[in-house]
PDB file of C-alpha atoms in Angstrom:
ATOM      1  CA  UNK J 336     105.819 144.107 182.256  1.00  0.00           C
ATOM      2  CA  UNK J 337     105.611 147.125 180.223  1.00  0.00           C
ATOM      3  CA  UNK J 338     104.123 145.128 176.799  1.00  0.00           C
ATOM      4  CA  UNK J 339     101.226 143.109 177.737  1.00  0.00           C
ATOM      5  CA  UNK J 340     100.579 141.999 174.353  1.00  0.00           C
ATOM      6  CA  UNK J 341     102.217 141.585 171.496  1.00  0.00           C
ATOM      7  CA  UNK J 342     100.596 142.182 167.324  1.00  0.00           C
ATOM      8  CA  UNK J 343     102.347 140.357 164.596  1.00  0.00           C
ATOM      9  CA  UNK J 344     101.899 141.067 161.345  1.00  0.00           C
ATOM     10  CA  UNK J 345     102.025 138.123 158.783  1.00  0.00           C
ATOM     11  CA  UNK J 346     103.477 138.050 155.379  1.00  0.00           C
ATOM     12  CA  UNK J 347     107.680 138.756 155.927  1.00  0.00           C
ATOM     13  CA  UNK J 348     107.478 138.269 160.016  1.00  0.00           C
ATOM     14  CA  UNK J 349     105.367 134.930 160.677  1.00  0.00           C
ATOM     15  CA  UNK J 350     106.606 133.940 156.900  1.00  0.00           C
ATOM     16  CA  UNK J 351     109.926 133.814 154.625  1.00  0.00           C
ATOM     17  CA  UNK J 352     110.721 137.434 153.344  1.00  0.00           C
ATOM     18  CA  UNK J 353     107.364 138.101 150.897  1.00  0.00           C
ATOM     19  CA  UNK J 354     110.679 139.887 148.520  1.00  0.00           C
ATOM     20  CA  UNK J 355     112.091 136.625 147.948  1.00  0.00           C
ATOM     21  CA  UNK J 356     109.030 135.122 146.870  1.00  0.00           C
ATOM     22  CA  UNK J 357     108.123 138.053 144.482  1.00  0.00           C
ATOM     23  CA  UNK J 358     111.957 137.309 143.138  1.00  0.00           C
ATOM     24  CA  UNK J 359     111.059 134.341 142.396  1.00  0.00           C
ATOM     25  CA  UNK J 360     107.946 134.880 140.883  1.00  0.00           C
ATOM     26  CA  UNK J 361     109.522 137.236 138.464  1.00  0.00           C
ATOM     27  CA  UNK J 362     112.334 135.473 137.163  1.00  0.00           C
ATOM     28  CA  UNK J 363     109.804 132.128 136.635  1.00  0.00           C
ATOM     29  CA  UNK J 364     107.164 134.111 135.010  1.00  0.00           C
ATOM     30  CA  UNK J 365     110.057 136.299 132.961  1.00  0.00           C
ATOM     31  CA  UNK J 366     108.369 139.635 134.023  1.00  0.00           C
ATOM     32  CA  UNK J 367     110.489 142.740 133.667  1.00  0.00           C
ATOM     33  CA  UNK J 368     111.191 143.604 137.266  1.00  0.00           C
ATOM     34  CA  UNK J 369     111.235 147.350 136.724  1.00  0.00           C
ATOM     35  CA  UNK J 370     107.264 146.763 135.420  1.00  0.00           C
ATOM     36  CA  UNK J 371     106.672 145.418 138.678  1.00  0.00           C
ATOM     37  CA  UNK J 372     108.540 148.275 140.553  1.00  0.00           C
ATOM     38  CA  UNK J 373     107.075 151.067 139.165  1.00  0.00           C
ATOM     39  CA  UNK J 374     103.653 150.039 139.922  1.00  0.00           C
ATOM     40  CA  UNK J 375     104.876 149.347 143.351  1.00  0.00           C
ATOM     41  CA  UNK J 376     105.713 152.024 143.976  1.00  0.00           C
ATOM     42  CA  UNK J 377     102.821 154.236 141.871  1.00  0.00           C
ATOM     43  CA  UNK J 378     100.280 152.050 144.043  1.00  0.00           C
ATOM     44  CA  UNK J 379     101.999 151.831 147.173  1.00  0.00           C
ATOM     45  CA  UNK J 380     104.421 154.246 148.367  1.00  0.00           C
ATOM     46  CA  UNK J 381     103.860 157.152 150.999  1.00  0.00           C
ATOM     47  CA  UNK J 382     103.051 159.494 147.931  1.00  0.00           C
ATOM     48  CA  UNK J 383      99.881 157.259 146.320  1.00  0.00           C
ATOM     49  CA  UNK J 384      96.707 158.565 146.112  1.00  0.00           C
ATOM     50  CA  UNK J 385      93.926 156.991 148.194  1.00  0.00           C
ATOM     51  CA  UNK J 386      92.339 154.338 146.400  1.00  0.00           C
ATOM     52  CA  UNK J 387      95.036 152.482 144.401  1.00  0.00           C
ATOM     53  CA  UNK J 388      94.345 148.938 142.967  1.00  0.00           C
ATOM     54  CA  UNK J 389      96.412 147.657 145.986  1.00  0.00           C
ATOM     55  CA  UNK J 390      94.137 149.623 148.608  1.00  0.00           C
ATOM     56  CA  UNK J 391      91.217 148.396 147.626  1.00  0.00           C
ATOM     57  CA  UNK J 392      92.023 144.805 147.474  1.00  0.00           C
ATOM     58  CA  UNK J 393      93.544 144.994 151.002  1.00  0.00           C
ATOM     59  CA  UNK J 394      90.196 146.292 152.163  1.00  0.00           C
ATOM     60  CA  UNK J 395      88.439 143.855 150.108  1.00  0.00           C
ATOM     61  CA  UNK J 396      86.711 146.209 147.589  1.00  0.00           C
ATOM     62  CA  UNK J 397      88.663 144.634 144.588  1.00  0.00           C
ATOM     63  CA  UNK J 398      88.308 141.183 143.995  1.00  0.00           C
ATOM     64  CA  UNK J 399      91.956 139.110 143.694  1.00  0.00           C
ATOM     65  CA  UNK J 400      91.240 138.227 139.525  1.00  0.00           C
ATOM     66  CA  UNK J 401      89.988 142.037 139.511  1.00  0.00           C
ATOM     67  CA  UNK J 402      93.374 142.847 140.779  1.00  0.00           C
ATOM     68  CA  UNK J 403      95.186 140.396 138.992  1.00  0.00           C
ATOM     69  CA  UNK J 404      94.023 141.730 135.396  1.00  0.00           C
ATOM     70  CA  UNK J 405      94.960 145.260 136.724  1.00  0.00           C
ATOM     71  CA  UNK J 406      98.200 144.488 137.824  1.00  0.00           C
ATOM     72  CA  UNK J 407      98.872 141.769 134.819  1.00  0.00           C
ATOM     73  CA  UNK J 408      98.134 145.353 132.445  1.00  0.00           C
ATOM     74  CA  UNK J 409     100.711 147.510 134.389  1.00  0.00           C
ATOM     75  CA  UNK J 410     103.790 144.491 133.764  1.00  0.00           C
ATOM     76  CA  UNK J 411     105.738 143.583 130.653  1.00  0.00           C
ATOM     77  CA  UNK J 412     107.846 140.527 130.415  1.00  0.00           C
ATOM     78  CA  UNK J 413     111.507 140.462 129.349  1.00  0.00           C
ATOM     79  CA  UNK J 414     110.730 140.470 125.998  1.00  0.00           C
ATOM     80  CA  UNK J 415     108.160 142.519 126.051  1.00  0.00           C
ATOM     81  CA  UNK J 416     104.779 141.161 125.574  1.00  0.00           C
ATOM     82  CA  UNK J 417     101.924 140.819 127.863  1.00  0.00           C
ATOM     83  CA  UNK J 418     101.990 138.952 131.011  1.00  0.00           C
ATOM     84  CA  UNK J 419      99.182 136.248 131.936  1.00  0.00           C
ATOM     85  CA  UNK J 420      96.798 137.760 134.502  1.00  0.00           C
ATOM     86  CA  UNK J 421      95.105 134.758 135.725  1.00  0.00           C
ATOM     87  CA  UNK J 422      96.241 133.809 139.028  1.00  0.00           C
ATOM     88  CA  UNK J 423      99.123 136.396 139.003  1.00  0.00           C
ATOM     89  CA  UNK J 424      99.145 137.187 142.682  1.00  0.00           C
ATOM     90  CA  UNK J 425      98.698 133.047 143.505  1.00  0.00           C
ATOM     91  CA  UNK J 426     102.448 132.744 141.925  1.00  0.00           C
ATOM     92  CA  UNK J 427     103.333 135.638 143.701  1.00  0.00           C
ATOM     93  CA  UNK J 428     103.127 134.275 147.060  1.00  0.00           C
ATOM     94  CA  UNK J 429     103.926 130.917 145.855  1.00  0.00           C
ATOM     95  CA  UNK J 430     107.420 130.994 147.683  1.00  0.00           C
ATOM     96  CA  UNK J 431     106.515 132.151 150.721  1.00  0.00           C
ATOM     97  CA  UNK J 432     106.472 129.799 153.608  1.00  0.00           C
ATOM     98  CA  UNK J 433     106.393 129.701 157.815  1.00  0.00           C
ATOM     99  CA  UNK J 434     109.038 130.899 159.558  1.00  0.00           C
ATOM    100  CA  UNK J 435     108.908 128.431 162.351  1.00  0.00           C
ATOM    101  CA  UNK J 436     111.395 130.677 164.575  1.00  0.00           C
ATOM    102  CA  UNK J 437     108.725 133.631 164.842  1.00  0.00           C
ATOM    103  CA  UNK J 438     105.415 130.962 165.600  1.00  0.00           C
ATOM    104  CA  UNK J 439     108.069 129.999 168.125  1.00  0.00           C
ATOM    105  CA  UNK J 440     108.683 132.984 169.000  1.00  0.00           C
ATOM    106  CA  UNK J 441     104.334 133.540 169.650  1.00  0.00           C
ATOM    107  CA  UNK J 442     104.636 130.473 171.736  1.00  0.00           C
ATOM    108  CA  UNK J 443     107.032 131.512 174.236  1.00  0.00           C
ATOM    109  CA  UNK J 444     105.171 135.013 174.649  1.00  0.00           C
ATOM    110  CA  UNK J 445     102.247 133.173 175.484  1.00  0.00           C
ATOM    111  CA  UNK J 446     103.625 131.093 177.819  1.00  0.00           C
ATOM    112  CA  UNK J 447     104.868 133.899 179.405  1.00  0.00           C
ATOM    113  CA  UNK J 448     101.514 135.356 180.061  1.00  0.00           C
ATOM    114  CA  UNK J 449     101.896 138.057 176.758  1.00  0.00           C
ATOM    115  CA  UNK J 450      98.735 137.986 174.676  1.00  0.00           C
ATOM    116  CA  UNK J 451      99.900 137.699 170.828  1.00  0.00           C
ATOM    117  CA  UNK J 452      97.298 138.722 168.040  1.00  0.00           C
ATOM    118  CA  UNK J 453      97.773 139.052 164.436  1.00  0.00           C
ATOM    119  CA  UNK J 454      97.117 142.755 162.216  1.00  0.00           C
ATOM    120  CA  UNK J 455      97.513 141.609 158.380  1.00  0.00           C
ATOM    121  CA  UNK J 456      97.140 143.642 155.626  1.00  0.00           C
ATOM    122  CA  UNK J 457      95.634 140.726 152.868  1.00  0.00           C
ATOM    123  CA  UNK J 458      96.105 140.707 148.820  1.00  0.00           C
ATOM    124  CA  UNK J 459      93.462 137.815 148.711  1.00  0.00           C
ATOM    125  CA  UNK J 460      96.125 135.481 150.394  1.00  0.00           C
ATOM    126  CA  UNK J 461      94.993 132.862 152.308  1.00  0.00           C
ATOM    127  CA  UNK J 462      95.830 131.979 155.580  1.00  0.00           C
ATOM    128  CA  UNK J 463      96.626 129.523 157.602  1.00  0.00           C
ATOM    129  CA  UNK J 464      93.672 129.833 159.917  1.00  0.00           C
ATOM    130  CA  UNK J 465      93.619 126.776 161.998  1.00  0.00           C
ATOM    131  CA  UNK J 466      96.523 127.195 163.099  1.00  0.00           C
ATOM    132  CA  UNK J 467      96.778 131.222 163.420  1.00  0.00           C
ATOM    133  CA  UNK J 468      93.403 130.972 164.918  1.00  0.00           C
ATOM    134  CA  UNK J 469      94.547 128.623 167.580  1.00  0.00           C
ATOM    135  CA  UNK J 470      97.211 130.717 168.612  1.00  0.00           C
ATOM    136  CA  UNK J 471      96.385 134.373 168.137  1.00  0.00           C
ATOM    137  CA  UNK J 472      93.416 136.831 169.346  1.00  0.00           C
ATOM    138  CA  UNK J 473      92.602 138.891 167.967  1.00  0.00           C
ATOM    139  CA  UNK J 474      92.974 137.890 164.425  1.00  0.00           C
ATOM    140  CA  UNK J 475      92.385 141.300 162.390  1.00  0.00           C
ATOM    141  CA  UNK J 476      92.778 140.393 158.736  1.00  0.00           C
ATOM    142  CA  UNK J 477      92.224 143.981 156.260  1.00  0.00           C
ATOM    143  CA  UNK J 478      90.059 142.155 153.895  1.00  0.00           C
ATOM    144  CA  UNK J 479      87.554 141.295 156.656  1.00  0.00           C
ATOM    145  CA  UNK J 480      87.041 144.379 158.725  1.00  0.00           C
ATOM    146  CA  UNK J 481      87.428 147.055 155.665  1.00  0.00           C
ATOM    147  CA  UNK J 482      90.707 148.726 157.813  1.00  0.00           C
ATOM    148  CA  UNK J 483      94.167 148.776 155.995  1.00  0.00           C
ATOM    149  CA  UNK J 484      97.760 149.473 157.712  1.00  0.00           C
ATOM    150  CA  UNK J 485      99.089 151.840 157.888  1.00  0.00           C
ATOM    151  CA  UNK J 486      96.022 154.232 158.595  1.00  0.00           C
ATOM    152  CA  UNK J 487      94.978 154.754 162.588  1.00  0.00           C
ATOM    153  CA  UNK J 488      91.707 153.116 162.573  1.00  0.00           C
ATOM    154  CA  UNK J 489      92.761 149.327 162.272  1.00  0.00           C
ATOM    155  CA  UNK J 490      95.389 149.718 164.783  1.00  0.00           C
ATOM    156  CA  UNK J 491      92.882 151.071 167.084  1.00  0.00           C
ATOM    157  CA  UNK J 492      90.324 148.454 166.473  1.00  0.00           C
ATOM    158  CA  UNK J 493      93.029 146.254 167.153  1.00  0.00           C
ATOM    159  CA  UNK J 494      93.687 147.653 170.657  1.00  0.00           C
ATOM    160  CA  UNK J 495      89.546 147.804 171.235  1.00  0.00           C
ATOM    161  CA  UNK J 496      89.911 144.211 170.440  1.00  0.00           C
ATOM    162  CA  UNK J 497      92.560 143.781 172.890  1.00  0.00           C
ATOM    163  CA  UNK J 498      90.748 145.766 175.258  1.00  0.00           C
ATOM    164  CA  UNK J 499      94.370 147.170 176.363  1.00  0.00           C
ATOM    165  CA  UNK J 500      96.264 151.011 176.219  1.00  0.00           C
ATOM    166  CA  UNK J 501      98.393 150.907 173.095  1.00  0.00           C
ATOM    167  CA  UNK J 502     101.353 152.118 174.984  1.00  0.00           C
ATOM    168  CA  UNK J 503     101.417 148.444 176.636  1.00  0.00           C
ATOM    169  CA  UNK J 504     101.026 146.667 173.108  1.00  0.00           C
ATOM    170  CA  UNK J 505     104.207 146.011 170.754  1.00  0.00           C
ATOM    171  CA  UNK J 506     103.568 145.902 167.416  1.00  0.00           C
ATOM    172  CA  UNK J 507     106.283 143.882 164.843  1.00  0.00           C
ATOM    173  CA  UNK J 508     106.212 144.497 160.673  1.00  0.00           C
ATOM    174  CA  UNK J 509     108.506 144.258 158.421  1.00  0.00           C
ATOM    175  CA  UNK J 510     106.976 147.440 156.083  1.00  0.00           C
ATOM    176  CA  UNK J 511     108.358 150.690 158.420  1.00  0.00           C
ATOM    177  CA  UNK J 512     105.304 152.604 156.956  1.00  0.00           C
ATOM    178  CA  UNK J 513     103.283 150.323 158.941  1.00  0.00           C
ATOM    179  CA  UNK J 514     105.636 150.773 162.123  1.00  0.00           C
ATOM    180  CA  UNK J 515     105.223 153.999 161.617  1.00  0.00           C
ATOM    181  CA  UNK J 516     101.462 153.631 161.800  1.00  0.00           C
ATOM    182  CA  UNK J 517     101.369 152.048 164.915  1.00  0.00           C
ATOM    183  CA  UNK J 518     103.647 154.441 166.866  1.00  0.00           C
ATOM    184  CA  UNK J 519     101.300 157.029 165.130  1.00  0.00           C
ATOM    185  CA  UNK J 520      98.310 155.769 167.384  1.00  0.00           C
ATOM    186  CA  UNK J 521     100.899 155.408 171.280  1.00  0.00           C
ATOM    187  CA  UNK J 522     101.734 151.520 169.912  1.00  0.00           C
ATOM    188  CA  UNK J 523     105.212 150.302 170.606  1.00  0.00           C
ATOM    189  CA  UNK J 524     106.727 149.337 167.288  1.00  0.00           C
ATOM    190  CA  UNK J 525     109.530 147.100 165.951  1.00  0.00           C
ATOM    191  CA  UNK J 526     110.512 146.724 162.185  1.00  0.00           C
ATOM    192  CA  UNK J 527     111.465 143.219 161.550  1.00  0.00           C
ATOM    193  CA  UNK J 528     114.015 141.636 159.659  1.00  0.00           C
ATOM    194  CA  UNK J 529     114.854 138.420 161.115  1.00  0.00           C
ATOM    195  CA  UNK J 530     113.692 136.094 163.986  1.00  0.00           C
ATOM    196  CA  UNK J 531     117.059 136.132 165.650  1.00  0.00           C
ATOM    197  CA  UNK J 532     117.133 140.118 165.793  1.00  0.00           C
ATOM    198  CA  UNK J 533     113.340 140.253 166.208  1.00  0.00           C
ATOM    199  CA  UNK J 534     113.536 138.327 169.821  1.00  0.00           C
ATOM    200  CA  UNK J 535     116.716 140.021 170.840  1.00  0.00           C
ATOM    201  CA  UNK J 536     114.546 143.223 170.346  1.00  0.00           C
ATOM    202  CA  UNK J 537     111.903 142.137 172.559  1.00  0.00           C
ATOM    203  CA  UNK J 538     113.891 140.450 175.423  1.00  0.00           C
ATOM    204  CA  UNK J 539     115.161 144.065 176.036  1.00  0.00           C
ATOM    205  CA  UNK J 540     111.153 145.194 176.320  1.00  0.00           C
ATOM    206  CA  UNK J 541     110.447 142.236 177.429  1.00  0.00           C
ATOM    207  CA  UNK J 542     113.168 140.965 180.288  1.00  0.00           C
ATOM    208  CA  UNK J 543     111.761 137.247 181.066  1.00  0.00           C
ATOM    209  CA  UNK J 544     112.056 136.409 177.437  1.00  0.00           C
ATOM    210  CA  UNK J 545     115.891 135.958 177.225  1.00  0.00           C
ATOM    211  CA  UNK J 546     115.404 133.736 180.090  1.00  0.00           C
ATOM    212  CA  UNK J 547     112.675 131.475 178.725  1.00  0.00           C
ATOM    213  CA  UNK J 548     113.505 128.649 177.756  1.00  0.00           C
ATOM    214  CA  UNK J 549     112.402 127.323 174.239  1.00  0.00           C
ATOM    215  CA  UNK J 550     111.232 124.027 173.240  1.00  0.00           C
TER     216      UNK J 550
END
């Protein structure tokens, strides 16, 4: 096979879109959603400086209340007055769940012989480690090793981990910046959008997955 291993990122593949939780957040929490845009995008596009709030909490140097009374300064609600910062980015990711397709998904690439590991960019998120642990190595989390997507040096401590050639790893996000990334550093890259569409992809890299059968 071409793609001995495959690297999943986790918020919006091995979860429910993170968009539809951040929906929900706003509309609960009445927060203007062009607040929440703008800094978006002023702290995370392709054009941001290094060192925005966001960067340094996925690398860990900003702690998540740190972040959440930066963030809670940049947003307005509807009508206009200040938003709560404590525990902002906890009811952000309050609606995001498993996507039980893509962990199945993991399964049948292991069975197959395919190594899966895990590359997550974290905003103080938790994870569920027993059970991400039990399936995936490596387990690169940004908080933990300093290393954010989509600059080279995680994916290539990711592929040291691996101990493989990045041209026979597949990565999968759903952010293309971070695609981008990867093919940036010889990685195989998919930008996901759903399960369904996500396997399809990967049974044409990978041929004895459309033939596998699933549990």
């Amino acid at each position: 096979m071409s793609v001995e291993a495959v690297v999943f990122d986790y918020g919006g593949v091995l979860t429910t879109p993170v968009r539809d939780s951040i929906a929900a957040w706003l509309a609960a929490d009445g927060i203007e959603p062009a607040s929440f845009s703008r800094t978006l995008k002023s702290w995370l596009s392709r054009t941001s400086p290094d060192g925005t709030p966001i960067h340094r909490l996925e690398t860990g140097e900003l702690s998540v209340a740190e972040f959440d009374s930066l963030l809670a300064a940049e947003l307005s609600t509807v009508h206009g007055g200040p938003v709560d910062p404590v525990g902002v980015l906890g009811r952000l990711f309050a609606g995001m769940r498993c996507d039980p397709a893509m962990y199945e998904l993991a399964d049948d690439l292991r069975a197959l012989g395919v190594r899966v590991g895990l590359l997550s960019n974290s905003w103080g998120n938790t994870y569920p480690r027993e059970r991400i642990d039990a399936l995936f190595d490596p387990v690169v989390i940004s908080g933990e090793v300093g290393l954010r997507k989509p600059l080279a040096p995680v994916y290539q401590l990711t592929l040291e981990r691996l101990g493989l050639p990045a041209d026979r790893v597949l990565f999968v996000d759903d952010a293309e910046p971070n695609v981008l990334g990867a093919r940036a550093v010889g990685m195989q890259a998919l930008l996901h959008a759903e399960a369904a569409a996500t396997r399809a992809a990967m049974a044409a890299l990978i041929p004895e997955l459309a033939s596998h059968r699933q549990e």
